[in-house]
């Protein structure tokens, strides 16, 4: 069990303005990535913070909201609509066979790698859920 | 609510369709087919993803989010006991170190730690050591620790300390005055059975559209039998979102409070159709089946609950109860012990263990169990009374007397709460306590006890209280009083309460103790 934070003598230095700025940026990034629950959590904390001053900007390094390639955008829009398998396929090598998803396309950005994996994972989760429901009938 | 990672939305169109189509599906049927299907469904792309992401990891072409998905995949693979190229926790930690604001990653890390087999303490230390150098003072780490402590270690007091500090790190300057934090405060106080405080936190939320954790809120309203508030909450929840497990649990509680058990079961079933892993619903459904005397279904429900959430003491306790109901005390004992391990500070668990041990005729062990119960807060005095009878059975009269007296005091305090600094006097206790069968038993025993210690005034006090009691003890008490009065005429000296006993020191009693 983590011991250090339980130690009340531990000095914390959370400046509301900084926290707000960090969570604001984080929410945008998470939302952009389609991590909906994480975005909701971050935003929920964000709205609860009261601060008078505007964020003086966090010194913490935040990943950029990346520039997306056309394929990235297409795949992301498919993700948003729940077309998971389709989204994954867009970012994979081309194929005619819908039963198999080939490996990742050659020139994927870090965003593309992430999105393809997430889409494939979600497609699998859906399949799992469908099988479960089918057996219940 | 069991917060799962970013994944398949809980109430998909598919599940809603199935819900409306088969509302009267008998539970026992679907439950047994559930358990028969122990073969788990697996994500069909898991192996492929593991391979591809491991390659990407080695190529160092992943950003923190790629790492997060890889961590998620590994976590799933570990649950399915597949061989993994590397452990899930290390990848999740890497993702978090690069981008600490992904709450889903933190939650998955919690899950991985909670479900780890083998030496979990060592694993936690590893994770701690990896995170602390950069994140020890980061609020995200504090949120994580609080969650881990409360949900997986039952270290609720420690979690409160962290949540308090997150809420208000500097006095009068709230920071994370967020609905999430207030909900968590409510939930933690609920686990500590501090219902007043839990309610206060839930009332601070003031967002009727927020359904997260509102099922816990409904549990509290149920326990306090607040029909009005529960009804209001149920109506609100239905308006906001009918198809959420929280809403279904709230409605289930609502019907349960109205004693409409079958309807309650129906709604808990619905909650589970929406989310199989909603532990609360399994446990609550178990409780309903117990009320309906459908023991087998109750056991099944509790089993599912502990499968999903091995740290839910209520389900273990429920299993204990069902086995006790079937007079299978050895099994009951096993399950009650599990509950007691999870909540060693809860007197009710130890009472249950004690009860079983008595049924199994293991009196010395039973005594130890009740002693543990008494060491916790035994506000109703039940454990103390049981312990007293056991001591008496074993001939440990001094301890029995102490316990009986303490029992009377506790019963007195139930109706006459006194300020913490002052203990009520013996007179006050004896005169003021409500006398029912257990108290009568205590008074008679104490009367005999004090007589044997030549404390005749005290004995008389006990007896006189019994004179009004409509039971067999009344006659005993009257007899003793007559005896005491005649004794008083023979003795001219004050009683031993003044510390000056006149008679011989032979304190072995010639009296018989009441049966």
PDB file of C-alpha atoms in Angstrom, chain A:
ATOM      1  CA  UNK A   1       0.000   0.000   0.000  1.00  0.00           C
ATOM      2  CA  UNK A   2       1.437   3.371  -0.952  1.00  0.00           C
ATOM      3  CA  UNK A   3       2.809   4.864   2.208  1.00  0.00           C
ATOM      4  CA  UNK A   4       4.072   8.280   1.304  1.00  0.00           C
ATOM      5  CA  UNK A   5       0.843  10.112   0.507  1.00  0.00           C
ATOM      6  CA  UNK A   6      -0.687   8.893   3.752  1.00  0.00           C
ATOM      7  CA  UNK A   7       2.023  10.761   5.562  1.00  0.00           C
ATOM      8  CA  UNK A   8       0.352  14.025   6.460  1.00  0.00           C
ATOM      9  CA  UNK A   9       3.618  15.844   6.808  1.00  0.00           C
ATOM     10  CA  UNK A  10       4.151  15.488   3.079  1.00  0.00           C
ATOM     11  CA  UNK A  11       4.116  18.947   1.618  1.00  0.00           C
ATOM     12  CA  UNK A  12       1.803  19.437  -1.268  1.00  0.00           C
ATOM     13  CA  UNK A  13       1.927  22.438  -3.453  1.00  0.00           C
ATOM     14  CA  UNK A  14      -1.127  22.467  -5.627  1.00  0.00           C
ATOM     15  CA  UNK A  15      -1.743  25.875  -7.079  1.00  0.00           C
ATOM     16  CA  UNK A  16      -5.374  26.067  -8.287  1.00  0.00           C
ATOM     17  CA  UNK A  17      -4.478  28.035 -11.386  1.00  0.00           C
ATOM     18  CA  UNK A  18      -1.836  25.533 -12.419  1.00  0.00           C
ATOM     19  CA  UNK A  19      -4.062  22.575 -11.698  1.00  0.00           C
ATOM     20  CA  UNK A  20      -6.818  24.121 -13.742  1.00  0.00           C
ATOM     21  CA  UNK A  21      -4.499  24.760 -16.653  1.00  0.00           C
ATOM     22  CA  UNK A  22      -3.157  21.220 -16.576  1.00  0.00           C
ATOM     23  CA  UNK A  23      -6.575  19.610 -16.410  1.00  0.00           C
ATOM     24  CA  UNK A  24      -7.863  21.851 -19.176  1.00  0.00           C
ATOM     25  CA  UNK A  25      -5.104  20.763 -21.515  1.00  0.00           C
ATOM     26  CA  UNK A  26      -5.424  17.146 -20.413  1.00  0.00           C
ATOM     27  CA  UNK A  27      -9.163  17.092 -21.050  1.00  0.00           C
ATOM     28  CA  UNK A  28      -8.673  18.401 -24.549  1.00  0.00           C
ATOM     29  CA  UNK A  29      -6.036  15.803 -25.281  1.00  0.00           C
ATOM     30  CA  UNK A  30      -8.042  12.917 -23.848  1.00  0.00           C
ATOM     31  CA  UNK A  31     -11.133  14.017 -25.702  1.00  0.00           C
ATOM     32  CA  UNK A  32      -9.197  14.237 -28.917  1.00  0.00           C
ATOM     33  CA  UNK A  33      -7.938  10.724 -28.343  1.00  0.00           C
ATOM     34  CA  UNK A  34     -11.424   9.386 -27.852  1.00  0.00           C
ATOM     35  CA  UNK A  35     -10.749   8.308 -24.271  1.00  0.00           C
ATOM     36  CA  UNK A  36     -14.192   9.370 -23.189  1.00  0.00           C
ATOM     37  CA  UNK A  37     -14.285   8.174 -19.594  1.00  0.00           C
ATOM     38  CA  UNK A  38     -10.868   9.621 -18.832  1.00  0.00           C
ATOM     39  CA  UNK A  39     -11.897  12.905 -20.466  1.00  0.00           C
ATOM     40  CA  UNK A  40     -15.060  12.978 -18.390  1.00  0.00           C
ATOM     41  CA  UNK A  41     -13.123  12.396 -15.189  1.00  0.00           C
ATOM     42  CA  UNK A  42     -10.610  15.115 -15.964  1.00  0.00           C
ATOM     43  CA  UNK A  43     -13.333  17.563 -16.916  1.00  0.00           C
ATOM     44  CA  UNK A  44     -15.336  16.699 -13.804  1.00  0.00           C
ATOM     45  CA  UNK A  45     -12.368  17.701 -11.673  1.00  0.00           C
ATOM     46  CA  UNK A  46     -11.821  20.743 -13.841  1.00  0.00           C
ATOM     47  CA  UNK A  47     -15.274  22.214 -13.264  1.00  0.00           C
ATOM     48  CA  UNK A  48     -14.986  21.675  -9.535  1.00  0.00           C
ATOM     49  CA  UNK A  49     -11.902  23.810  -9.172  1.00  0.00           C
ATOM     50  CA  UNK A  50     -12.519  27.392  -8.282  1.00  0.00           C
ATOM     51  CA  UNK A  51      -9.822  29.826  -9.028  1.00  0.00           C
ATOM     52  CA  UNK A  52      -9.751  33.518  -9.465  1.00  0.00           C
ATOM     53  CA  UNK A  53      -6.735  33.909 -11.641  1.00  0.00           C
ATOM     54  CA  UNK A  54      -6.300  32.454 -15.076  1.00  0.00           C
ATOM     55  CA  UNK A  55      -3.840  29.656 -15.369  1.00  0.00           C
ATOM     56  CA  UNK A  56      -0.304  30.849 -15.507  1.00  0.00           C
ATOM     57  CA  UNK A  57       0.340  27.823 -17.663  1.00  0.00           C
ATOM     58  CA  UNK A  58       1.737  24.622 -16.385  1.00  0.00           C
ATOM     59  CA  UNK A  59       5.394  23.895 -16.641  1.00  0.00           C
ATOM     60  CA  UNK A  60       4.521  20.246 -17.064  1.00  0.00           C
ATOM     61  CA  UNK A  61       5.164  18.949 -20.531  1.00  0.00           C
ATOM     62  CA  UNK A  62       1.951  18.121 -22.351  1.00  0.00           C
ATOM     63  CA  UNK A  63       1.833  16.107 -25.533  1.00  0.00           C
ATOM     64  CA  UNK A  64       0.738  18.165 -28.471  1.00  0.00           C
ATOM     65  CA  UNK A  65      -2.670  17.594 -29.922  1.00  0.00           C
ATOM     66  CA  UNK A  66      -1.089  15.967 -32.875  1.00  0.00           C
ATOM     67  CA  UNK A  67      -1.448  16.844 -36.480  1.00  0.00           C
ATOM     68  CA  UNK A  68      -3.415  14.051 -38.037  1.00  0.00           C
ATOM     69  CA  UNK A  69      -2.994  12.558 -41.463  1.00  0.00           C
ATOM     70  CA  UNK A  70      -6.094  12.178 -43.644  1.00  0.00           C
ATOM     71  CA  UNK A  71      -6.235   8.476 -42.785  1.00  0.00           C
ATOM     72  CA  UNK A  72      -5.948   9.286 -39.099  1.00  0.00           C
ATOM     73  CA  UNK A  73      -8.899  11.636 -39.359  1.00  0.00           C
ATOM     74  CA  UNK A  74     -10.993   9.151 -41.277  1.00  0.00           C
ATOM     75  CA  UNK A  75     -10.235   6.375 -38.818  1.00  0.00           C
ATOM     76  CA  UNK A  76     -10.977   8.667 -35.883  1.00  0.00           C
ATOM     77  CA  UNK A  77     -14.330   9.691 -37.323  1.00  0.00           C
ATOM     78  CA  UNK A  78     -15.200   6.014 -37.785  1.00  0.00           C
ATOM     79  CA  UNK A  79     -14.191   5.354 -34.171  1.00  0.00           C
ATOM     80  CA  UNK A  80     -16.490   8.122 -33.013  1.00  0.00           C
ATOM     81  CA  UNK A  81     -19.335   6.456 -34.866  1.00  0.00           C
ATOM     82  CA  UNK A  82     -18.557   3.053 -33.427  1.00  0.00           C
ATOM     83  CA  UNK A  83     -17.321   1.507 -36.663  1.00  0.00           C
ATOM     84  CA  UNK A  84     -14.407  -0.051 -34.811  1.00  0.00           C
ATOM     85  CA  UNK A  85     -13.377  -2.794 -37.182  1.00  0.00           C
ATOM     86  CA  UNK A  86     -13.595  -0.423 -40.127  1.00  0.00           C
ATOM     87  CA  UNK A  87     -11.463   2.138 -38.332  1.00  0.00           C
ATOM     88  CA  UNK A  88      -8.797  -0.459 -37.570  1.00  0.00           C
ATOM     89  CA  UNK A  89      -8.834  -1.680 -41.167  1.00  0.00           C
ATOM     90  CA  UNK A  90      -8.237   1.834 -42.516  1.00  0.00           C
ATOM     91  CA  UNK A  91      -5.002   1.986 -40.563  1.00  0.00           C
ATOM     92  CA  UNK A  92      -3.888  -1.507 -41.508  1.00  0.00           C
ATOM     93  CA  UNK A  93      -2.431  -2.920 -44.690  1.00  0.00           C
ATOM     94  CA  UNK A  94      -5.070  -3.355 -47.343  1.00  0.00           C
ATOM     95  CA  UNK A  95      -6.978  -6.580 -47.654  1.00  0.00           C
ATOM     96  CA  UNK A  96     -10.052  -8.130 -49.242  1.00  0.00           C
ATOM     97  CA  UNK A  97     -10.660 -10.533 -46.426  1.00  0.00           C
ATOM     98  CA  UNK A  98     -12.906  -9.266 -43.650  1.00  0.00           C
ATOM     99  CA  UNK A  99     -12.156 -12.220 -41.403  1.00  0.00           C
ATOM    100  CA  UNK A 100      -8.570 -11.214 -40.840  1.00  0.00           C
ATOM    101  CA  UNK A 101      -7.143  -7.840 -39.983  1.00  0.00           C
ATOM    102  CA  UNK A 102      -3.647  -7.510 -41.413  1.00  0.00           C
ATOM    103  CA  UNK A 103      -0.810  -5.828 -39.561  1.00  0.00           C
ATOM    104  CA  UNK A 104      -0.454  -2.077 -39.198  1.00  0.00           C
ATOM    105  CA  UNK A 105       0.163  -0.001 -42.316  1.00  0.00           C
ATOM    106  CA  UNK A 106       3.765   0.917 -42.915  1.00  0.00           C
ATOM    107  CA  UNK A 107       3.855   4.638 -42.215  1.00  0.00           C
ATOM    108  CA  UNK A 108       1.626   5.013 -39.184  1.00  0.00           C
ATOM    109  CA  UNK A 109       2.172   7.939 -36.859  1.00  0.00           C
ATOM    110  CA  UNK A 110       2.187   7.387 -33.090  1.00  0.00           C
ATOM    111  CA  UNK A 111      -1.423   8.531 -33.150  1.00  0.00           C
ATOM    112  CA  UNK A 112      -2.202   6.014 -35.861  1.00  0.00           C
ATOM    113  CA  UNK A 113      -0.587   3.180 -33.924  1.00  0.00           C
ATOM    114  CA  UNK A 114      -2.614   4.121 -30.874  1.00  0.00           C
ATOM    115  CA  UNK A 115      -5.894   4.540 -32.709  1.00  0.00           C
ATOM    116  CA  UNK A 116      -5.601   1.332 -34.679  1.00  0.00           C
ATOM    117  CA  UNK A 117      -4.853  -0.688 -31.561  1.00  0.00           C
ATOM    118  CA  UNK A 118      -7.690   0.898 -29.623  1.00  0.00           C
ATOM    119  CA  UNK A 119     -10.119   0.358 -32.495  1.00  0.00           C
ATOM    120  CA  UNK A 120      -9.135  -3.280 -32.852  1.00  0.00           C
ATOM    121  CA  UNK A 121      -9.437  -3.818 -29.131  1.00  0.00           C
ATOM    122  CA  UNK A 122     -12.906  -2.261 -29.077  1.00  0.00           C
ATOM    123  CA  UNK A 123     -13.978  -4.327 -32.064  1.00  0.00           C
ATOM    124  CA  UNK A 124     -12.935  -7.409 -30.129  1.00  0.00           C
ATOM    125  CA  UNK A 125     -14.796  -6.293 -27.027  1.00  0.00           C
ATOM    126  CA  UNK A 126     -17.928  -5.831 -29.056  1.00  0.00           C
ATOM    127  CA  UNK A 127     -17.587  -9.300 -30.517  1.00  0.00           C
ATOM    128  CA  UNK A 128     -17.127 -10.706 -27.029  1.00  0.00           C
ATOM    129  CA  UNK A 129     -20.266  -8.949 -25.846  1.00  0.00           C
ATOM    130  CA  UNK A 130     -22.271 -10.162 -28.837  1.00  0.00           C
ATOM    131  CA  UNK A 131     -21.256 -13.760 -28.224  1.00  0.00           C
ATOM    132  CA  UNK A 132     -22.243 -13.451 -24.621  1.00  0.00           C
ATOM    133  CA  UNK A 133     -25.670 -12.063 -25.447  1.00  0.00           C
ATOM    134  CA  UNK A 134     -26.269 -14.641 -28.138  1.00  0.00           C
ATOM    135  CA  UNK A 135     -25.640 -17.446 -25.693  1.00  0.00           C
ATOM    136  CA  UNK A 136     -28.074 -15.955 -23.228  1.00  0.00           C
ATOM    137  CA  UNK A 137     -31.019 -16.376 -25.533  1.00  0.00           C
TER     138      UNK A 137
END
